[in-house]
Coordinates of N, CA and C in Angstrom, one line a residue:
M3 N 0.8 -1.2 0.0 CA 0.0 0.0 0.0 C 0.9 1.2 0.0
A4 N 0.5 2.2 -0.8 CA 1.3 3.5 -0.9 C 1.2 4.2 0.5
H5 N 2.3 4.8 0.9 CA 2.3 5.5 2.2 C 2.4 7.0 2.0
F6 N 1.4 7.7 2.3 CA 1.3 9.1 2.2 C 1.8 9.7 3.5
R7 N 2.7 10.7 3.4 CA 3.2 11.4 4.6 C 3.6 12.8 4.2
L8 N 3.5 13.7 5.2 CA 3.8 15.1 5.0 C 5.3 15.3 5.2
N9 N 5.9 16.1 4.3 CA 7.3 16.5 4.4 C 7.3 18.0 4.5
G10 N 7.1 18.5 5.8 CA 6.7 19.9 6.0 C 5.2 20.0 5.7
S11 N 4.7 21.3 5.8 CA 3.3 21.5 5.7 C 2.9 21.7 4.3
K12 N 3.8 21.9 3.3 CA 3.4 22.2 1.9 C 4.0 21.2 0.9
M13 N 4.5 20.0 1.4 CA 5.0 19.0 0.5 C 4.4 17.6 0.9
L14 N 4.0 16.9 0.0 CA 3.5 15.5 0.2 C 4.6 14.6 -0.3
A15 N 4.9 13.6 0.5 CA 5.8 12.5 0.1 C 5.0 11.2 0.1
V16 N 5.1 10.5 -1.0 CA 4.4 9.2 -1.1 C 5.5 8.1 -1.4
D17 N 5.5 7.2 -0.5 CA 6.4 6.0 -0.6 C 5.7 4.9 -1.4
L18 N 6.3 4.5 -2.5 CA 5.7 3.5 -3.4 C 6.6 2.2 -3.4
A19 N 6.0 1.1 -3.4 CA 6.7 -0.2 -3.6 C 6.0 -0.9 -4.7
G20 N 5.9 -0.3 -5.9 CA 5.2 -0.9 -7.0 C 3.8 -0.5 -7.2
E21 N 3.2 0.3 -6.3 CA 1.8 0.7 -6.4 C 1.7 1.9 -7.3
T22 N 0.4 2.2 -7.6 CA 0.1 3.3 -8.5 C -0.8 4.3 -7.7
I23 N -0.5 5.6 -7.8 CA -1.3 6.6 -7.2 C -1.7 7.5 -8.3
R24 N -2.7 8.4 -8.1 CA -3.1 9.4 -9.0 C -2.8 10.8 -8.4
A25 N -2.3 11.7 -9.1 CA -1.9 13.0 -8.6 C -2.2 14.1 -9.6
L26 N -2.3 15.3 -9.1 CA -2.5 16.5 -10.0 C -1.5 16.5 -11.0
N27 N -1.8 16.7 -12.3 CA -0.9 16.7 -13.4 C 0.1 17.9 -13.1
G28 N 1.4 17.6 -13.2 CA 2.4 18.7 -13.0 C 2.8 18.9 -11.5
A29 N 2.2 18.1 -10.6 CA 2.5 18.4 -9.2 C 3.8 17.8 -8.7
M30 N 4.4 16.9 -9.5 CA 5.7 16.3 -9.1 C 6.8 17.3 -9.0
V31 N 7.5 17.4 -7.9 CA 8.6 18.3 -7.8 C 10.0 17.6 -7.7
A32 N 9.9 16.3 -7.3 CA 11.1 15.5 -7.2 C 10.7 14.0 -6.9
Y33 N 11.7 13.1 -7.2 CA 11.4 11.7 -6.8 C 12.7 11.0 -6.6
E34 N 12.7 10.0 -5.8 CA 13.8 9.1 -5.6 C 13.5 7.7 -6.0
G35 N 14.4 7.0 -6.6 CA 14.1 5.6 -7.1 C 13.6 5.6 -8.6
R36 N 12.8 4.7 -8.9 CA 12.3 4.5 -10.3 C 10.8 4.9 -10.4
M37 N 10.5 5.8 -11.2 CA 9.1 6.3 -11.3 C 8.7 6.4 -12.7
A38 N 7.4 6.1 -13.0 CA 6.8 6.3 -14.3 C 5.6 7.1 -14.2
F39 N 5.5 8.1 -15.1 CA 4.4 9.1 -15.0 C 3.5 9.0 -16.3
K40 N 2.2 8.9 -16.1 CA 1.4 8.7 -17.3 C 0.2 9.7 -17.1
R41 N 0.0 10.6 -18.0 CA -1.2 11.5 -17.9 C -2.4 10.7 -18.4
E42 N -3.5 10.9 -17.6 CA -4.7 10.2 -17.9 C -5.3 10.8 -19.1
G43 N -6.1 10.0 -19.9 CA -6.7 10.5 -21.1 C -7.9 11.4 -20.8
M44 N -8.7 11.6 -21.8 CA -9.8 12.6 -21.7 C -10.8 12.2 -20.7
T45 N -10.9 10.9 -20.4 CA -11.9 10.4 -19.4 C -11.4 10.6 -18.0
G46 N -10.1 10.8 -17.7 CA -9.6 11.0 -16.4 C -9.8 9.8 -15.5
G47 N -10.0 8.6 -16.0 CA -10.2 7.5 -15.1 C -11.7 7.3 -14.7
E48 N -12.6 8.2 -15.2 CA -14.0 8.2 -14.8 C -14.9 7.7 -15.9
G49 N -14.4 7.3 -17.0 CA -15.2 6.9 -18.1 C -15.7 8.1 -18.9
L50 N -16.2 7.8 -20.1 CA -16.7 8.8 -21.0 C -17.8 9.7 -20.4
R51 N -18.7 9.0 -19.7 CA -19.8 9.7 -19.1 C -19.3 10.7 -18.1
G52 N -18.3 10.3 -17.2 CA -17.8 11.2 -16.3 C -17.1 12.4 -16.9
A53 N -16.4 12.1 -18.0 CA -15.7 13.2 -18.7 C -16.7 14.2 -19.3
L54 N -17.8 13.7 -19.8 CA -18.8 14.6 -20.4 C -19.5 15.4 -19.3
K55 N -19.7 14.8 -18.1 CA -20.3 15.5 -17.0 C -19.4 16.7 -16.6
R56 N -18.1 16.4 -16.5 CA -17.2 17.5 -16.1 C -17.2 18.6 -17.2
K57 N -17.2 18.3 -18.4 CA -17.2 19.3 -19.5 C -18.5 20.1 -19.4
I58 N -19.6 19.5 -19.3 CA -20.9 20.2 -19.2 C -20.9 21.1 -17.9
A59 N -20.4 20.6 -16.8 CA -20.5 21.3 -15.5 C -19.4 22.4 -15.4
G60 N -18.4 22.3 -16.2 CA -17.3 23.2 -16.1 C -16.4 22.9 -14.9
E61 N -16.4 21.7 -14.5 CA -15.5 21.2 -13.3 C -14.3 20.6 -13.9
G62 N -13.2 21.3 -13.9 CA -12.0 20.7 -14.5 C -11.1 20.0 -13.5
M63 N -10.5 18.9 -14.0 CA -9.5 18.2 -13.2 C -8.6 17.3 -14.1
T64 N -7.3 17.5 -14.0 CA -6.4 16.7 -14.8 C -5.5 16.0 -13.9
L65 N -5.5 14.7 -13.9 CA -4.7 13.8 -13.1 C -3.7 13.0 -13.9
M66 N -2.6 12.6 -13.2 CA -1.7 11.7 -13.9 C -1.5 10.5 -12.9
E67 N -1.1 9.4 -13.5 CA -0.8 8.2 -12.7 C 0.7 8.1 -12.5
V68 N 1.1 7.8 -11.2 CA 2.4 7.7 -10.8 C 2.7 6.3 -10.3
T69 N 3.6 5.5 -10.9 CA 3.9 4.1 -10.5 C 5.4 4.0 -10.4
G70 N 5.8 3.3 -9.3 CA 7.2 3.1 -9.2 C 7.6 2.5 -7.8
E71 N 8.9 2.5 -7.6 CA 9.5 2.1 -6.4 C 10.4 3.2 -5.9
G72 N 10.1 3.7 -4.7 CA 10.8 4.9 -4.2 C 9.9 5.9 -3.6
T73 N 10.3 7.1 -3.6 CA 9.5 8.2 -3.0 C 9.3 9.3 -4.0
V74 N 8.0 9.7 -4.2 CA 7.7 10.9 -5.1 C 7.2 12.0 -4.2
Y75 N 7.7 13.2 -4.5 CA 7.3 14.4 -3.8 C 6.4 15.3 -4.6
L76 N 5.3 15.7 -4.0 CA 4.3 16.4 -4.7 C 3.9 17.7 -4.0
A77 N 3.6 18.8 -4.8 CA 3.2 20.0 -4.2 C 2.4 20.8 -5.2
S78 N 1.7 21.8 -4.8 CA 0.9 22.7 -5.7 C 1.0 24.1 -5.2
E79 N 1.8 24.9 -5.9 CA 1.9 26.4 -5.6 C 2.1 26.7 -4.2
A80 N 2.9 25.9 -3.5 CA 3.2 26.2 -2.0 C 1.9 26.2 -1.2
A81 N 0.9 25.5 -1.6 CA -0.3 25.4 -0.8 C -0.1 24.4 0.4
E82 N -0.9 24.6 1.4 CA -0.8 23.7 2.6 C -1.5 22.3 2.2
V83 N -0.9 21.3 2.7 CA -1.4 19.9 2.4 C -2.0 19.3 3.6
T84 N -3.2 18.7 3.4 CA -3.9 18.0 4.5 C -4.2 16.6 4.0
L85 N -4.0 15.6 4.9 CA -4.3 14.2 4.5 C -5.7 13.8 5.1
V86 N -6.5 13.2 4.3 CA -7.8 12.7 4.7 C -7.9 11.2 4.5
Q87 N -8.3 10.5 5.5 CA -8.4 9.0 5.4 C -9.9 8.7 5.2
L88 N -10.1 7.9 4.1 CA -11.5 7.4 3.8 C -11.6 6.0 4.1
T89 N -12.7 5.6 4.7 CA -13.0 4.2 5.1 C -14.3 3.8 4.5
G90 N -14.4 3.9 3.2 CA -15.6 3.5 2.5 C -16.6 4.6 2.3
D91 N -16.3 5.8 2.9 CA -17.2 7.0 2.7 C -16.8 7.8 1.5
I92 N -17.4 8.9 1.3 CA -17.2 9.8 0.2 C -16.7 11.1 0.6
L93 N -15.6 11.6 0.0 CA -15.1 13.0 0.2 C -15.5 13.8 -1.0
F94 N -16.2 14.9 -0.8 CA -16.5 15.9 -1.8 C -15.5 17.0 -1.7
V95 N -14.8 17.4 -2.8 CA -13.7 18.3 -2.7 C -13.7 19.1 -4.0
E96 N -13.3 20.4 -3.9 CA -13.1 21.2 -5.1 C -12.0 20.6 -5.9
S97 N -12.1 20.5 -7.2 CA -11.1 19.9 -8.1 C -9.8 20.6 -7.9
E98 N -9.8 21.9 -7.7 CA -8.5 22.6 -7.6 C -7.8 22.3 -6.3
S99 N -8.5 21.7 -5.3 CA -8.0 21.4 -4.0 C -7.5 19.9 -3.9
L100 N -7.6 19.1 -5.0 CA -7.3 17.7 -4.9 C -5.8 17.6 -5.4
L101 N -4.9 17.1 -4.6 CA -3.5 17.0 -4.9 C -3.2 15.5 -5.3
A102 N -3.6 14.5 -4.5 CA -3.2 13.1 -4.8 C -4.2 12.2 -4.1
L103 N -4.3 11.0 -4.6 CA -5.1 10.0 -4.0 C -4.6 8.6 -4.3
E104 N -4.8 7.6 -3.4 CA -4.4 6.3 -3.7 C -5.1 5.7 -4.9
G105 N -4.4 4.8 -5.6 CA -4.9 4.3 -6.9 C -6.2 3.6 -6.8
G106 N -6.6 3.0 -5.7 CA -7.8 2.2 -5.6 C -9.0 3.1 -5.3
L107 N -8.9 4.4 -5.1 CA -10.0 5.2 -4.8 C -10.6 5.6 -6.2
R108 N -11.9 5.8 -6.1 CA -12.7 6.2 -7.3 C -13.1 7.7 -7.3
T109 N -13.0 8.3 -8.4 CA -13.4 9.7 -8.5 C -14.6 9.8 -9.5
G110 N -15.4 10.9 -9.2 CA -16.5 11.2 -10.1 C -16.9 12.6 -9.9
V111 N -18.1 13.0 -10.5 CA -18.5 14.3 -10.4 C -19.9 14.4 -9.8
Q112 N -20.1 15.4 -9.0 CA -21.4 15.5 -8.2 C -22.0 16.9 -8.5
F113 N -23.2 16.9 -9.1 CA -23.8 18.2 -9.3 C -24.4 18.8 -8.0
V114 N -24.2 20.1 -7.8 CA -24.6 20.7 -6.6 C -25.5 22.0 -6.9
G115 N -26.1 22.0 -8.0 CA -27.1 23.0 -8.3 C -26.6 24.4 -8.4
L116 N -27.1 25.4 -7.7 CA -26.9 26.8 -7.8 C -25.4 27.2 -7.5
R117 N -24.7 26.4 -6.8 CA -23.4 26.7 -6.3 C -22.5 27.4 -7.3
G118 N -22.3 26.9 -8.5 CA -21.4 27.4 -9.4 C -21.8 28.7 -10.1
M119 N -23.1 29.1 -10.0 CA -23.6 30.2 -10.7 C -22.9 31.5 -10.3
G120 N -22.5 31.5 -9.0 CA -21.9 32.7 -8.5 C -20.4 32.6 -8.3
T121 N -19.9 31.4 -8.0 CA -18.5 31.2 -7.7 C -17.7 31.0 -8.9
G122 N -18.3 30.7 -10.1 CA -17.5 30.4 -11.3 C -16.8 29.1 -11.2
Q123 N -17.1 28.2 -10.3 CA -16.5 26.9 -10.2 C -17.3 25.8 -10.8
G124 N -18.3 26.1 -11.6 CA -19.1 25.1 -12.2 C -20.2 24.7 -11.4
L125 N -21.1 23.8 -11.9 CA -22.2 23.3 -11.2 C -22.0 22.0 -10.5
A126 N -20.7 21.6 -10.3 CA -20.4 20.3 -9.8 C -19.2 20.4 -8.9
T127 N -19.0 19.4 -8.2 CA -17.7 19.2 -7.4 C -17.2 17.8 -7.6
T128 N -16.0 17.5 -7.2 CA -15.4 16.2 -7.4 C -15.7 15.4 -6.1
K129 N -16.0 14.1 -6.4 CA -16.2 13.2 -5.3 C -15.2 12.1 -5.4
V130 N -14.7 11.7 -4.2 CA -13.7 10.6 -4.1 C -14.2 9.6 -3.1
E131 N -14.3 8.3 -3.5 CA -14.9 7.3 -2.6 C -14.1 6.0 -2.6
G132 N -14.2 5.3 -1.4 CA -13.5 4.1 -1.3 C -12.7 4.0 0.0
H133 N -11.7 3.2 0.0 CA -10.8 3.1 1.2 C -9.4 3.5 0.8
G134 N -8.8 4.5 1.5 CA -7.5 5.0 1.2 C -7.3 6.4 1.6
T135 N -6.1 7.0 1.2 CA -5.7 8.3 1.6 C -5.9 9.3 0.5
V136 N -6.4 10.5 0.8 CA -6.5 11.6 -0.1 C -5.7 12.7 0.4
A137 N -4.9 13.4 -0.5 CA -4.2 14.6 -0.1 C -4.9 15.8 -0.7
I138 N -5.3 16.8 0.1 CA -6.0 18.0 -0.4 C -5.1 19.2 -0.1
V139 N -5.2 20.3 -0.9 CA -4.5 21.5 -0.6 C -5.4 22.6 -0.4
S140 N -4.9 23.6 0.3 CA -5.6 24.8 0.7 C -4.7 26.0 0.8
D141 N -5.4 27.2 0.7 CA -4.6 28.4 0.8 C -4.6 28.8 2.3
G142 N -3.5 28.4 3.0 CA -3.4 28.4 4.4 C -3.8 27.0 5.0
P143 N -3.5 26.8 6.2 CA -3.8 25.5 6.8 C -5.3 25.2 6.8
A144 N -5.7 24.0 6.3 CA -7.2 23.7 6.3 C -7.6 23.4 7.7
I145 N -8.8 23.9 8.0 CA -9.4 23.7 9.3 C -10.6 22.8 9.1
A146 N -10.6 21.7 9.9 CA -11.7 20.8 9.9 C -12.8 21.1 11.0
L147 N -13.9 21.5 10.5 CA -15.0 21.9 11.4 C -16.0 20.7 11.5
E148 N -16.3 20.3 12.7 CA -17.3 19.2 12.9 C -18.7 19.7 12.9
V149 N -19.5 18.9 12.2 CA -21.0 19.2 12.1 C -21.7 18.0 12.8
T150 N -22.6 18.4 13.7 CA -23.4 17.4 14.4 C -24.9 17.8 14.1
P151 N -25.8 16.9 14.4 CA -27.2 17.2 14.2 C -27.7 18.4 15.1
E152 N -26.9 18.7 16.2 CA -27.3 19.8 17.1 C -26.6 21.1 16.6
T153 N -25.5 20.9 15.8 CA -24.7 22.1 15.4 C -24.5 22.2 13.9
P154 N -25.5 22.6 13.1 CA -25.3 22.8 11.7 C -24.3 23.9 11.5
L155 N -23.8 23.9 10.2 CA -22.7 24.8 9.9 C -23.0 25.5 8.6
S156 N -22.7 26.9 8.6 CA -22.8 27.6 7.4 C -21.4 28.1 7.0
V157 N -21.1 28.0 5.7 CA -19.7 28.3 5.2 C -19.7 29.2 4.0
D158 N -18.8 30.1 3.9 CA -18.6 31.0 2.8 C -18.1 30.1 1.6
P159 N -18.7 30.1 0.5 CA -18.3 29.2 -0.6 C -16.9 29.4 -1.1
H160 N -16.4 30.6 -0.9 CA -15.0 30.9 -1.4 C -14.0 30.3 -0.4
A161 N -14.4 30.0 0.8 CA -13.5 29.4 1.8 C -13.6 27.9 1.9
Y162 N -14.6 27.3 1.2 CA -14.9 25.9 1.2 C -13.8 25.1 0.5
V163 N -13.4 24.0 1.1 CA -12.4 23.1 0.5 C -13.0 21.7 0.2
G164 N -13.7 21.2 1.2 CA -14.3 19.9 1.0 C -15.1 19.4 2.2
H165 N -15.8 18.3 2.1 CA -16.5 17.7 3.2 C -16.7 16.2 3.1
H166 N -16.8 15.6 4.2 CA -17.2 14.1 4.1 C -18.0 13.8 5.4
G167 N -18.7 12.6 5.3 CA -19.5 12.2 6.4 C -21.0 12.1 5.9
Q168 N -21.8 12.0 6.9 CA -23.3 11.9 6.6 C -23.8 13.3 6.6
L169 N -23.6 14.1 5.6 CA -23.9 15.5 5.6 C -24.9 15.8 4.4
R170 N -25.8 16.8 4.7 CA -26.6 17.3 3.6 C -26.1 18.7 3.3
Q171 N -25.8 19.0 2.1 CA -25.4 20.4 1.7 C -26.5 21.1 1.0
D172 N -26.8 22.3 1.5 CA -27.8 23.2 0.9 C -27.2 24.5 0.6
V173 N -27.7 25.1 -0.5 CA -27.3 26.5 -0.9 C -28.4 27.4 -0.4
V174 N -28.0 28.4 0.4 CA -29.0 29.3 0.9 C -28.5 30.7 0.7
T175 N -29.4 31.7 0.7 CA -29.1 33.1 0.6 C -29.3 33.8 1.9
D176 N -28.5 34.8 2.2 CA -28.6 35.6 3.4 C -28.3 37.0 3.1
V177 N -29.3 37.9 3.2 CA -29.0 39.3 2.8 C -28.3 40.1 3.9
N178 N -28.1 39.4 5.1 CA -27.5 40.2 6.2 C -26.0 40.0 6.4
W179 N -25.5 38.8 6.2 CA -24.1 38.6 6.7 C -23.1 39.3 5.9
R180 N -23.3 39.7 4.6 CA -22.4 40.5 3.9 C -22.8 42.0 3.9
T181 N -24.1 42.3 3.7 CA -24.5 43.7 3.6 C -24.4 44.4 4.9
V182 N -24.4 43.7 6.0 CA -24.3 44.3 7.3 C -22.9 44.9 7.5
I183 N -21.9 44.4 6.8 CA -20.6 45.0 6.9 C -20.2 45.8 5.7
G184 N -21.2 46.1 4.9 CA -21.0 47.1 3.8 C -20.6 46.5 2.5
H185 N -20.8 45.2 2.3 CA -20.4 44.5 1.0 C -21.6 44.4 0.1
G186 N -21.7 45.2 -0.9 CA -22.7 45.0 -1.9 C -24.1 45.2 -1.5
S187 N -25.0 44.9 -2.4 CA -26.4 45.1 -2.1 C -27.2 43.9 -2.5
G188 N -26.6 42.9 -3.1 CA -27.4 41.7 -3.5 C -27.4 40.7 -2.4
E189 N -28.2 39.6 -2.6 CA -28.2 38.5 -1.6 C -26.9 37.7 -1.7
S190 N -26.4 37.3 -0.6 CA -25.2 36.5 -0.5 C -25.4 35.0 -0.3
V191 N -24.6 34.2 -0.9 CA -24.8 32.7 -0.9 C -24.0 32.1 0.2
Q192 N -24.5 31.2 0.9 CA -23.8 30.4 1.9 C -24.0 28.9 1.6
F193 N -23.1 28.0 2.0 CA -23.3 26.6 2.0 C -23.7 26.3 3.4
R194 N -24.8 25.5 3.6 CA -25.2 25.1 4.9 C -25.2 23.6 5.0
Y195 N -24.6 23.1 6.1 CA -24.4 21.6 6.3 C -25.1 21.2 7.5
Q196 N -25.9 20.1 7.4 CA -26.6 19.4 8.5 C -26.3 17.9 8.5
G197 N -26.3 17.4 9.7 CA -26.0 15.9 9.8 C -24.8 15.7 10.7
H198 N -23.9 14.8 10.3 CA -22.8 14.5 11.1 C -21.6 14.2 10.1
G199 N -20.5 15.0 10.3 CA -19.3 14.9 9.5 C -18.4 16.0 9.7
L200 N -17.4 16.2 8.8 CA -16.4 17.2 8.8 C -16.5 18.1 7.6
V201 N -16.3 19.4 7.7 CA -16.2 20.3 6.6 C -14.8 21.0 6.7
Y202 N -14.1 21.0 5.6 CA -12.8 21.6 5.6 C -12.9 23.0 4.9
V203 N -12.4 24.0 5.6 CA -12.4 25.3 5.1 C -10.9 25.9 5.2
Q204 N -10.7 26.9 4.3 CA -9.4 27.5 4.3 C -9.5 28.9 4.8
P205 N -8.4 29.4 5.5 CA -8.4 30.8 6.0 C -8.2 31.9 5.0
A206 N -8.7 31.7 3.8 CA -8.6 32.7 2.7 C -9.7 32.5 1.8
E207 N -10.0 33.4 0.9 CA -11.1 33.3 0.0 C -10.5 33.3 -1.4
R208 N -11.1 32.4 -2.3 CA -10.6 32.3 -3.7 C -10.9 33.5 -4.5
G209 N -12.0 34.1 -4.4 CA -12.4 35.2 -5.3 C -13.0 36.4 -4.5
G210 N -13.9 37.1 -5.1 CA -14.5 38.2 -4.5 C -15.8 37.8 -3.7
I211 N -16.6 38.8 -3.4 CA -17.8 38.5 -2.7 C -18.8 37.8 -3.6
L212 N -19.4 36.7 -3.1 CA -20.4 36.0 -3.9 C -21.8 36.5 -3.7
E213 N -22.4 37.1 -4.7 CA -23.7 37.6 -4.6 C -24.5 37.1 -5.8
I214 N -25.8 36.9 -5.6 CA -26.7 36.5 -6.7 C -27.8 37.5 -6.8

């Protein structure tokens, strides 16, 4: 089994003994031993239907396969790296925040409705499911916020990185949380989570204020 470990907060090291992992295309910064790199085709390992869904939704993700014996070092624009362990559940993550995953994990595309209309991130997000390790990146250290049935959570879409667990995601508007501090005049969008699980957020925003 491939061994994922952090080499500092902004570098992922993956020890391979003949296994294959999938990583963001171009994320390799160095490797030790013997490695082979193969860019995935137009289907990205998801089949033609998955590729068409991404194209329609505007959710872009280009991965490569890395196979070998030794250690490969991966990074993305000096972003902070966080490791997420999946045990048969599903991680929903922004495609731009996905750095690497074990070869046995499956990826797909999940439509989330109104979300992309204001963020420019498309109408879908990437889902990763199965058993294994996923490495995600964020602008600043990712913060894992727990959601319970008693404590629902609302998140700024520009700070959202990913989530997993038994969670329901809703897109809601709130005219107060932005306008009260003088930002714009339109309704502002939030992601609201209910159930039980973790939501990963970053201490920075990707773009400007999201209004509809």
